[in-house]
Amino acid sequence: MSKIPIVPVHAASELARYAARIVDRGLAAGPGGNISAREGNRIWISPSGYPLDMIEGDDWVPMDIATGRVERSEPRPSSEFEMHLEIYRARPDVNAVVHTHPPITIGVISAGIREIPPMFPDFVAIAGAIGAIDYVVPCSPELAAAVRTEIADPAMSALLMRNHGLLTVGASVREAYYRTEVIEEAARIFWVARSVGTPQVLTPADSAAIL
């Protein structure tokens, strides 16, 4: 019988820190959202049905990236594990995936707006290239395939998912999380600016000067 993996302390600590922050910042509600990190040939992913701020060290679920095998019986992995696995398979440079339901971002992209424009310098410096997909049924193989198609491009750091949420990737959980936070902040600023006037977004020249 193979040995059941134990989540490394540093991985559990980092995952728990940013999972709790997701809830604290209102980026997911109830058992919504999911988060994972790569460790060698496996990932550690949030369990199904758990609020992100209630996950303890041994709750993180190990999965083999290549085969998709769940490496222990309980708890079950997030129901959206397929899209996480597809990202790790397509992007060796990605070590963390954060999927959230940020309300302002969802509201903006579900109102027919296909992108969150650059509203402030940190957005340009941190968010990276952002793709977008139309609504696809959550937890489905079709969603996993759509996500992989967009995120397979090494330049992509985030994906807007109409009527669903936001997905960000990074070399670390911290990097992926920060991208989530600045994208939601940009969506908030854009929403406010549009409600009172015409948003003044950063130009390509402005962005190039920041990068």
XYZ file of C-alpha atoms in Angstrom, residues 53-207:
155
model
C -11.072 30.260 5.881
C -11.989 27.040 7.719
C -9.432 24.733 6.071
C -6.889 23.247 8.467
C -3.506 21.678 7.726
C -4.601 18.106 7.080
C -7.646 19.153 5.036
C -5.650 19.991 1.888
C -6.124 17.242 -0.686
C -3.174 15.732 -2.606
C -3.645 14.887 -6.296
C -1.245 13.485 -8.861
C -0.894 16.020 -11.679
C -0.314 13.552 -14.505
C -3.010 11.020 -13.642
C -5.482 13.117 -11.660
C -5.503 10.456 -8.960
C -6.667 11.624 -5.537
C -4.005 10.352 -3.156
C -6.264 9.843 -0.149
C -9.925 9.079 0.400
C -11.106 12.015 2.526
C -11.841 14.839 2.225
C -12.751 15.070 -1.444
C -10.965 17.655 -3.604
C -12.669 20.796 -4.845
C -15.238 19.986 -7.507
C -13.275 22.222 -9.883
C -10.070 20.207 -9.582
C -10.033 19.431 -13.318
C -9.297 22.995 -14.342
C -6.503 23.206 -11.769
C -4.899 20.036 -13.109
C -5.195 21.208 -16.714
C -3.388 24.426 -15.852
C -0.501 22.647 -14.130
C -0.179 20.230 -17.044
C -0.074 23.053 -19.578
C 2.088 25.464 -17.577
C 5.231 24.090 -15.883
C 5.983 27.636 -14.701
C 2.778 27.811 -12.643
C 3.053 26.757 -9.000
C -0.267 28.096 -7.711
C -3.839 28.594 -8.909
C -6.398 30.825 -7.193
C -10.059 30.770 -8.267
C -12.403 33.251 -6.618
C -15.805 34.883 -7.044
C -14.979 38.606 -6.619
C -18.304 40.467 -6.830
C -17.200 43.635 -8.615
C -15.194 41.731 -11.203
C -18.090 39.340 -11.864
C -20.512 42.255 -12.110
C -18.370 44.171 -14.598
C -17.601 41.238 -16.904
C -21.195 40.009 -16.759
C -22.415 43.393 -18.015
C -20.918 42.874 -21.459
C -17.479 44.299 -20.684
C -14.784 41.916 -21.908
C -11.832 43.315 -20.009
C -10.840 45.110 -16.840
C -8.851 48.141 -18.033
C -5.632 49.349 -16.371
C -6.825 51.889 -13.819
C -3.726 52.277 -11.636
C 0.017 51.418 -11.759
C -0.017 48.378 -9.444
C -2.533 46.702 -11.730
C -0.113 46.996 -14.642
C 2.848 45.830 -12.574
C 1.140 42.867 -10.888
C -1.875 41.590 -12.848
C -0.122 40.519 -16.045
C -1.958 39.497 -19.217
C -5.640 38.701 -18.667
C -7.831 36.514 -20.864
C -11.608 36.102 -20.879
C -14.120 33.340 -21.550
C -17.897 33.264 -21.801
C -19.987 31.316 -19.320
C -19.269 27.588 -19.170
C -20.942 25.218 -16.701
C -18.816 25.101 -13.522
C -16.994 21.872 -12.669
C -17.433 20.536 -16.197
C -14.799 19.053 -18.532
C -15.787 21.787 -20.978
C -14.785 24.453 -18.465
C -11.458 22.750 -17.782
C -10.763 22.628 -21.529
C -11.730 26.278 -22.034
C -9.506 27.353 -19.164
C -6.566 25.357 -20.475
C -6.941 26.852 -23.954
C -6.618 30.371 -22.545
C -4.068 29.817 -19.786
C -1.765 27.597 -21.894
C -0.258 30.803 -23.294
C 2.787 31.434 -21.039
C 2.033 35.156 -21.114
C -1.346 34.684 -19.423
C -1.643 35.358 -15.705
C -5.410 35.560 -15.201
C -8.754 34.652 -16.707
C -12.080 36.470 -16.435
C -14.962 33.973 -16.362
C -18.279 35.611 -17.246
C -21.080 34.957 -14.718
C -18.671 32.842 -12.704
C -15.497 34.393 -11.360
C -11.801 35.026 -11.720
C -8.855 32.674 -12.024
C -5.250 33.716 -11.447
C -1.965 31.824 -11.601
C 1.518 32.495 -10.322
C 4.916 31.210 -9.370
C 3.656 31.205 -5.770
C 0.352 31.343 -3.925
C 1.203 34.889 -2.901
C 1.731 36.025 -6.494
C -1.492 34.406 -7.708
C -3.423 35.904 -4.789
C -2.040 39.425 -5.307
C -3.158 39.263 -8.924
C -6.666 38.452 -7.727
C -6.675 41.384 -5.346
C -5.454 44.012 -7.816
C -7.850 42.840 -10.539
C -10.809 43.192 -8.168
C -9.538 46.629 -7.111
C -9.240 47.704 -10.755
C -12.779 46.463 -11.416
C -14.013 48.453 -8.423
C -12.270 51.647 -9.555
C -13.530 51.195 -13.122
C -17.085 50.660 -11.870
C -16.958 53.801 -9.717
C -15.369 55.873 -12.486
C -17.956 54.733 -15.007
C -20.827 55.479 -12.634
C -19.783 59.124 -12.246
C -18.211 59.891 -15.613
C -15.869 58.564 -18.282
C -13.085 56.330 -16.925
C -9.600 57.603 -17.683
C -7.557 54.446 -18.146
C -3.798 54.174 -18.383
C -2.588 54.318 -21.985
C -0.273 51.715 -23.558
C 2.532 54.252 -23.189
C 1.693 54.691 -19.502
C 1.762 50.929 -19.017
